[in-house]
mmCIF file of C-alpha atoms in Angstrom:
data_model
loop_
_atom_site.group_PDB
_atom_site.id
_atom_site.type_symbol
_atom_site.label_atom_id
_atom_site.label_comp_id
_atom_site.label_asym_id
_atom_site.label_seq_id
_atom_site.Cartn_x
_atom_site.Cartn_y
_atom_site.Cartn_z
ATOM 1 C CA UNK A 6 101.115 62.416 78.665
ATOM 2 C CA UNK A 7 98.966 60.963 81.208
ATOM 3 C CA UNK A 8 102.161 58.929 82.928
ATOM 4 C CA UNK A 9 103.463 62.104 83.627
ATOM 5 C CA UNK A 10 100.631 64.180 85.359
ATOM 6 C CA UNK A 11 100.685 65.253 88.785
ATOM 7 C CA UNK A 12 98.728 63.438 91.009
ATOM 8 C CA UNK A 13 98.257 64.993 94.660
ATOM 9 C CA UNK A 14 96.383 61.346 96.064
ATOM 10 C CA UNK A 15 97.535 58.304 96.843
ATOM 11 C CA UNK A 16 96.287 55.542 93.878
ATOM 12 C CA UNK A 17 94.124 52.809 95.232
ATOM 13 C CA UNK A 18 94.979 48.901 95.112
ATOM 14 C CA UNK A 19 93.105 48.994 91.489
ATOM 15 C CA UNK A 20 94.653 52.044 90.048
ATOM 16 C CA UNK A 21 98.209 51.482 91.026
ATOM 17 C CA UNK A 22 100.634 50.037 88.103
ATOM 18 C CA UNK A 23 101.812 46.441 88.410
ATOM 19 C CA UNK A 24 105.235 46.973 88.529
ATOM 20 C CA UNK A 25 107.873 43.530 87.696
ATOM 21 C CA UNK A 26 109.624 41.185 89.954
ATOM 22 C CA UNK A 27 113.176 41.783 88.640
ATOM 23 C CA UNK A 28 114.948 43.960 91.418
ATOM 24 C CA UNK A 29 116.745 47.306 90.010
ATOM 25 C CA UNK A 30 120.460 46.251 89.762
ATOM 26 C CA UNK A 31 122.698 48.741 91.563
ATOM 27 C CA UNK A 32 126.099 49.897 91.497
ATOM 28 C CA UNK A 33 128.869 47.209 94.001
ATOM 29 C CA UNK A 34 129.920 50.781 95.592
ATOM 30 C CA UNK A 35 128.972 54.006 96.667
ATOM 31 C CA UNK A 36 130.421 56.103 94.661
ATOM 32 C CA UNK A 37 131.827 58.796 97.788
ATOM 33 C CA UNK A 38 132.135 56.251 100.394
ATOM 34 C CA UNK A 39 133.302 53.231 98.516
ATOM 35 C CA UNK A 40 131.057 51.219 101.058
ATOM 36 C CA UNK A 41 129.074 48.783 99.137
ATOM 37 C CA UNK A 42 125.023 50.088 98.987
ATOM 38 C CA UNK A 43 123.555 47.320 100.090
ATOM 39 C CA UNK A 44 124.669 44.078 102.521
ATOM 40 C CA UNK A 45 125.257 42.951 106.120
ATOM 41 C CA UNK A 46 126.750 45.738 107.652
ATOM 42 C CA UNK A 47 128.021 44.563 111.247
ATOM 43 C CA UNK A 48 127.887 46.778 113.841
ATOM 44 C CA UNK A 49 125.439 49.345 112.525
ATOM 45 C CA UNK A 50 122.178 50.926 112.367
ATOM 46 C CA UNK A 51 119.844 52.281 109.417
ATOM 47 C CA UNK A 52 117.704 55.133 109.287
ATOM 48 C CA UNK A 53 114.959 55.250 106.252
ATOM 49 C CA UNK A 54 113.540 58.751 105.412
ATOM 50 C CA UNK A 55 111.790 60.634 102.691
ATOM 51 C CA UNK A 56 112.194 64.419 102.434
ATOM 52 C CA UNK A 57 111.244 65.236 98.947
ATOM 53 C CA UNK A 58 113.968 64.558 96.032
ATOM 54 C CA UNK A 59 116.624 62.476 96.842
ATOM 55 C CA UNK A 60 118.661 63.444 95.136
ATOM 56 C CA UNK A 61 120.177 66.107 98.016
ATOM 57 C CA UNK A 62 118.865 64.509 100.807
ATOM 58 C CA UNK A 63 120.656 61.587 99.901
ATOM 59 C CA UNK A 64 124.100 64.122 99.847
ATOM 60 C CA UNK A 65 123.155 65.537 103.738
ATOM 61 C CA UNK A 66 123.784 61.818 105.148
ATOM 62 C CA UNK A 67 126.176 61.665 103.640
ATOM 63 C CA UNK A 68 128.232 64.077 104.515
ATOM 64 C CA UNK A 69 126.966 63.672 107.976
ATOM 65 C CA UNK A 70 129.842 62.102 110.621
ATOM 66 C CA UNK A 71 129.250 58.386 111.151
ATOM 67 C CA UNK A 72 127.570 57.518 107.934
ATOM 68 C CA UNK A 73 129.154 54.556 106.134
ATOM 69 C CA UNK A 74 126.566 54.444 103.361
ATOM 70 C CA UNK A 75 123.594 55.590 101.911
ATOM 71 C CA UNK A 76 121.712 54.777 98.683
ATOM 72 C CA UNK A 77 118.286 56.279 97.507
ATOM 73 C CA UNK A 78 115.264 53.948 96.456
ATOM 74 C CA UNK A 79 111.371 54.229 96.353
ATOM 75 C CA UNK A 80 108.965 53.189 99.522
ATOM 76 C CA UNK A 81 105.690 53.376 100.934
ATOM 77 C CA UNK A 82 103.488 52.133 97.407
ATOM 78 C CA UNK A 83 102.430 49.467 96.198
ATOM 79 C CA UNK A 84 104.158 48.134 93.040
ATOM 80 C CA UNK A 85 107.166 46.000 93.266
ATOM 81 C CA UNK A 86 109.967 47.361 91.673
ATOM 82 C CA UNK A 87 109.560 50.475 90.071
ATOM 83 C CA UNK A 88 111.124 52.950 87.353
ATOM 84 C CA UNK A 89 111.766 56.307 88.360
ATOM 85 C CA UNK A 90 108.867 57.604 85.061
ATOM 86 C CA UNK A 91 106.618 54.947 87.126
ATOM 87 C CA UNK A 92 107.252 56.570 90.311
ATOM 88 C CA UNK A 93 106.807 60.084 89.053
ATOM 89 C CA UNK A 94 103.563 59.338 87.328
ATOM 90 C CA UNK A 95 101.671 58.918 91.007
ATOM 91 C CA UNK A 96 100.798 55.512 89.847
ATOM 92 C CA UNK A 97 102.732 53.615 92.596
ATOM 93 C CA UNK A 98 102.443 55.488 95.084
ATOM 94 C CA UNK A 99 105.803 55.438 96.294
ATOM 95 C CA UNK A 100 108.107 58.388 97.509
ATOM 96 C CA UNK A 101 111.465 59.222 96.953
ATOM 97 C CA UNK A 102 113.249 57.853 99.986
ATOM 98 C CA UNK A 103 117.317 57.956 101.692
ATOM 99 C CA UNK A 104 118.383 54.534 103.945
ATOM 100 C CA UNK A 105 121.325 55.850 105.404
ATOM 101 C CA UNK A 106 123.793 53.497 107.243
ATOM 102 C CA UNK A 107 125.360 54.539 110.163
ATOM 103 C CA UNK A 108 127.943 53.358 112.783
ATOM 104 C CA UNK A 109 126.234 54.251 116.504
ATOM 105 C CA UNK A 110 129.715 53.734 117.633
ATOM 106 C CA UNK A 111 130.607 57.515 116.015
ATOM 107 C CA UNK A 112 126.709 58.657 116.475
ATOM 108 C CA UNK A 113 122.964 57.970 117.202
ATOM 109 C CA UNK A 114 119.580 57.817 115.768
ATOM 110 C CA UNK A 115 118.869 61.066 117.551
ATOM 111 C CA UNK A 116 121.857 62.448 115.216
ATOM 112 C CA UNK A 117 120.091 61.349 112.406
ATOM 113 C CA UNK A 118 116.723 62.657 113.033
ATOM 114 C CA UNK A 119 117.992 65.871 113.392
ATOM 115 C CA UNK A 120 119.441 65.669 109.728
ATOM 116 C CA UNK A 121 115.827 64.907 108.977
ATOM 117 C CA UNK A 122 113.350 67.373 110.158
ATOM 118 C CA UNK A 123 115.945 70.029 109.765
ATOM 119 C CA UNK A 124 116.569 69.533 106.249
ATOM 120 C CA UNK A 125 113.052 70.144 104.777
ATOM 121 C CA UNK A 126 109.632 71.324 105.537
ATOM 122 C CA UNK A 127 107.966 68.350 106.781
ATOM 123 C CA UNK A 128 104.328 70.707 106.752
ATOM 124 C CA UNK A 129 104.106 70.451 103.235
ATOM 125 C CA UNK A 130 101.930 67.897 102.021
ATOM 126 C CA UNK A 131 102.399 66.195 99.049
ATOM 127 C CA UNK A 132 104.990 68.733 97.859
ATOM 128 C CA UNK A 133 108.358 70.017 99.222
ATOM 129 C CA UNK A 134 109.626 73.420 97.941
ATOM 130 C CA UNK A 135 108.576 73.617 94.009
ATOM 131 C CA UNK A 136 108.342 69.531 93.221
ATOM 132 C CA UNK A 137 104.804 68.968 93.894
ATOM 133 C CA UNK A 138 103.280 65.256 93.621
ATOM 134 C CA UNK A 139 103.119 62.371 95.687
ATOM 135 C CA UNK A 140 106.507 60.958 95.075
ATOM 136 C CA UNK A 141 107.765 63.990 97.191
ATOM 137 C CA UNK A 142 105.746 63.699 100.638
ATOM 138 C CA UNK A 143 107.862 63.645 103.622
ATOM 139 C CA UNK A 144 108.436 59.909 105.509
ATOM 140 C CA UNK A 145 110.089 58.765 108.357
ATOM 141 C CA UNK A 146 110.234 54.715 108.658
ATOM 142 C CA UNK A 147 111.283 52.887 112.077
ATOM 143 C CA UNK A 148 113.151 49.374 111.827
ATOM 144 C CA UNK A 149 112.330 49.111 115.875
ATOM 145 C CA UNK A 150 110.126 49.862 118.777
ATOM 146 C CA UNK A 151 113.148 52.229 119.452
ATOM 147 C CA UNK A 152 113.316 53.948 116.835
ATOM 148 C CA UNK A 153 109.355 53.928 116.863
ATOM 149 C CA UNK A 154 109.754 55.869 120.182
ATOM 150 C CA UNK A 155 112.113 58.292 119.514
ATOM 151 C CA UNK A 156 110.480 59.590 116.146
ATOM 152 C CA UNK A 157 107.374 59.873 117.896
ATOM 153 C CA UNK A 158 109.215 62.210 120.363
ATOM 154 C CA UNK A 159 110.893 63.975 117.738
ATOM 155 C CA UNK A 160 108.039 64.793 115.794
ATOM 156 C CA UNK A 161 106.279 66.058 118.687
ATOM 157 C CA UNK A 162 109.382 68.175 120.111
ATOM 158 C CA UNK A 163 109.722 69.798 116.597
ATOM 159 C CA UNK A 164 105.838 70.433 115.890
ATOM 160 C CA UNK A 165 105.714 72.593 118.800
ATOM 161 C CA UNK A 166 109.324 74.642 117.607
ATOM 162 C CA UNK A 167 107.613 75.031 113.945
ATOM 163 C CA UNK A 168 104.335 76.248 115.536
ATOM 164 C CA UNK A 169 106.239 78.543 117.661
ATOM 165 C CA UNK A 170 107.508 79.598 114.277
ATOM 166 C CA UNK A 171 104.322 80.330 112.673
ATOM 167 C CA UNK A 172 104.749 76.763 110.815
ATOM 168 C CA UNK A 173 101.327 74.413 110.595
ATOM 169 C CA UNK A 174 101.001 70.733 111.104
ATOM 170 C CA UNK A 175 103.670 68.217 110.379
ATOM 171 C CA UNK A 176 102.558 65.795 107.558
ATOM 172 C CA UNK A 177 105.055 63.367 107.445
ATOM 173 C CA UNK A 178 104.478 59.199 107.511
ATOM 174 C CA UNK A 179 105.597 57.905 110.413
ATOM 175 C CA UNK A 180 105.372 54.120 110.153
ATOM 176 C CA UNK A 181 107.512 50.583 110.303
ATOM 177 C CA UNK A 182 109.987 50.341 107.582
ATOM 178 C CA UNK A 183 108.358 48.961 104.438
ATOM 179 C CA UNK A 184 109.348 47.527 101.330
ATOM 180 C CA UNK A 185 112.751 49.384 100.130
ATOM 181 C CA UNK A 186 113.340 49.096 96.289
ATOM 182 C CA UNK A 187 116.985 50.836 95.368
ATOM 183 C CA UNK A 188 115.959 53.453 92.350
ATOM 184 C CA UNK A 189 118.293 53.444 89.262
ATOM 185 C CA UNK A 190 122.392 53.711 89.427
ATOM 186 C CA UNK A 191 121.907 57.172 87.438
ATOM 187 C CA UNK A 192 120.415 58.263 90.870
ATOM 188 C CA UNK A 193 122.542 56.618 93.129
ATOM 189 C CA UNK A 194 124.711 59.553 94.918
ATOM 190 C CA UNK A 195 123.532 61.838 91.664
ATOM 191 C CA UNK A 196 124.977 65.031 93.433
ATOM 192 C CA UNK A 197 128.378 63.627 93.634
ATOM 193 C CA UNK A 198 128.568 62.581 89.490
ATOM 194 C CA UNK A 199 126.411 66.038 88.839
ATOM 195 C CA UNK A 200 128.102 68.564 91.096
ATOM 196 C CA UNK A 201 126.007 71.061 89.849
ATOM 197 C CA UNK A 202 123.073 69.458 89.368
ATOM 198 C CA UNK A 203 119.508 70.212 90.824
ATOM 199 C CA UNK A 204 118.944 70.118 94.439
ATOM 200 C CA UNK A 205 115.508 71.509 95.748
ATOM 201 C CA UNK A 206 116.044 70.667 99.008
ATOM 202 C CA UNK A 207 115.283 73.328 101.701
ATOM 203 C CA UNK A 208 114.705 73.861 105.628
ATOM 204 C CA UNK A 209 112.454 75.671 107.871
ATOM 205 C CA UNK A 210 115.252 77.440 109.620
ATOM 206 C CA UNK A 211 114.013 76.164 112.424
ATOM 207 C CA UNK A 212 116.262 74.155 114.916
ATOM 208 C CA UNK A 213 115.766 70.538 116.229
ATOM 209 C CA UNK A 214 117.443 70.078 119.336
ATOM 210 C CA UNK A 215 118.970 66.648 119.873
ATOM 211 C CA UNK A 216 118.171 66.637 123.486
ATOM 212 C CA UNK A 217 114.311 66.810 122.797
ATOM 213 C CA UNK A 218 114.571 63.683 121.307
ATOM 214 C CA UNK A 219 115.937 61.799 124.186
ATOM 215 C CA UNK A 220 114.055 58.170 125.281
#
């Protein structure tokens, strides 16, 4: 079927399904944490990243120290409110994306980051490990100038550890936070309801130093 087909480029403005205004409804908790997914949560930050399915990157935050919540939702394309089949067709052009709440209080962007880039191959393209399409390109999303700054750095600091690695050129987004729209409760925290369940998720091997990161 021609909703499902891979598609390696981004659609254009015309091409791109039109997607509803009704917002996905979500679960009231996390279903690890017990921390509601979404809300005012005083006192702490948010980091938004994409690192190919989210389904285990979502389970790396968190199990990270200082995360209070995390949900997983679709970003960076251009119709409102879309179904996972929508998604996967490379007719939004959305990717599969983590916001991961965290209390700075217990640990720090830079903490965060490193979670990131060493959790996948961010030199991939529009692919990571075998899932291959556009849904699956590597992002990294800044709320701040701060943040802007320090995943600038980051990126930087770790191109020149995966060259010295035989690695080639990071791909991933870098850009302000857009639009997040939660994906469906069947994928919200999926690795804790389906212990065994897929997870495609894989590293370079190569280490990200926290101290490279530094403003």
């Amino acid at each position: 079927m021609a909703l499902f087909r891979k598609k390696l480029d981004l659609p254009t403005p015309g091409e791109a399904l039109p997607g509803r205004a009704t917002r996905m409804p979500i679960p009231p908790s996390h279903f690890v944490t017990g921390e509601p997914l979404d809300g005012v949560f005083e006192g702490c930050e948010r980091i938004l990243v994409a690192m190919g399915c989210f389904w285990g990157a979502e389970r790396k935050f968190w199990q990270a120290p200082g995360v209070v919540s995390t949900s997983v939702g679709y970003v960076a394309g251009a119709t409102p409110n879309p179904t996972y089949e929508e998604v996967c067709s490379g007719l939004t052009g959305h990717t599969e994306a983590v916001r991961a709440i965290y209390d700075p209080k217990q640990t720090s962007y830079e903490a965060m980051l490193r979670i990131f880039w060493e959790s996948h191959d961010p030199t991939q393209g529009m692919r990571q490990g075998n899932d291959v399409g556009t849904q699956y390109r590597s992002g990294l999303y800044y709320y701040d100038d701060a943040q802007k700054t320090l995943a600038l750095a980051s990126r930087d600091a770790y191109q020149e550890k995966l060259r010295a690695a035989g690695y080639g050129r990071i791909t991933t987004e870098i850009g302000p936070a857009p639009e997040y729209y939660f994906a469906e409760d069947y994928h919200q925290q999926y690795l804790a309801k389906n212990p065994n369940g897929y997870c495609g998720l894989g590293g370079t091997g190569v280490s990200c130093p926290i101290g490279v990161v530094s403003a």
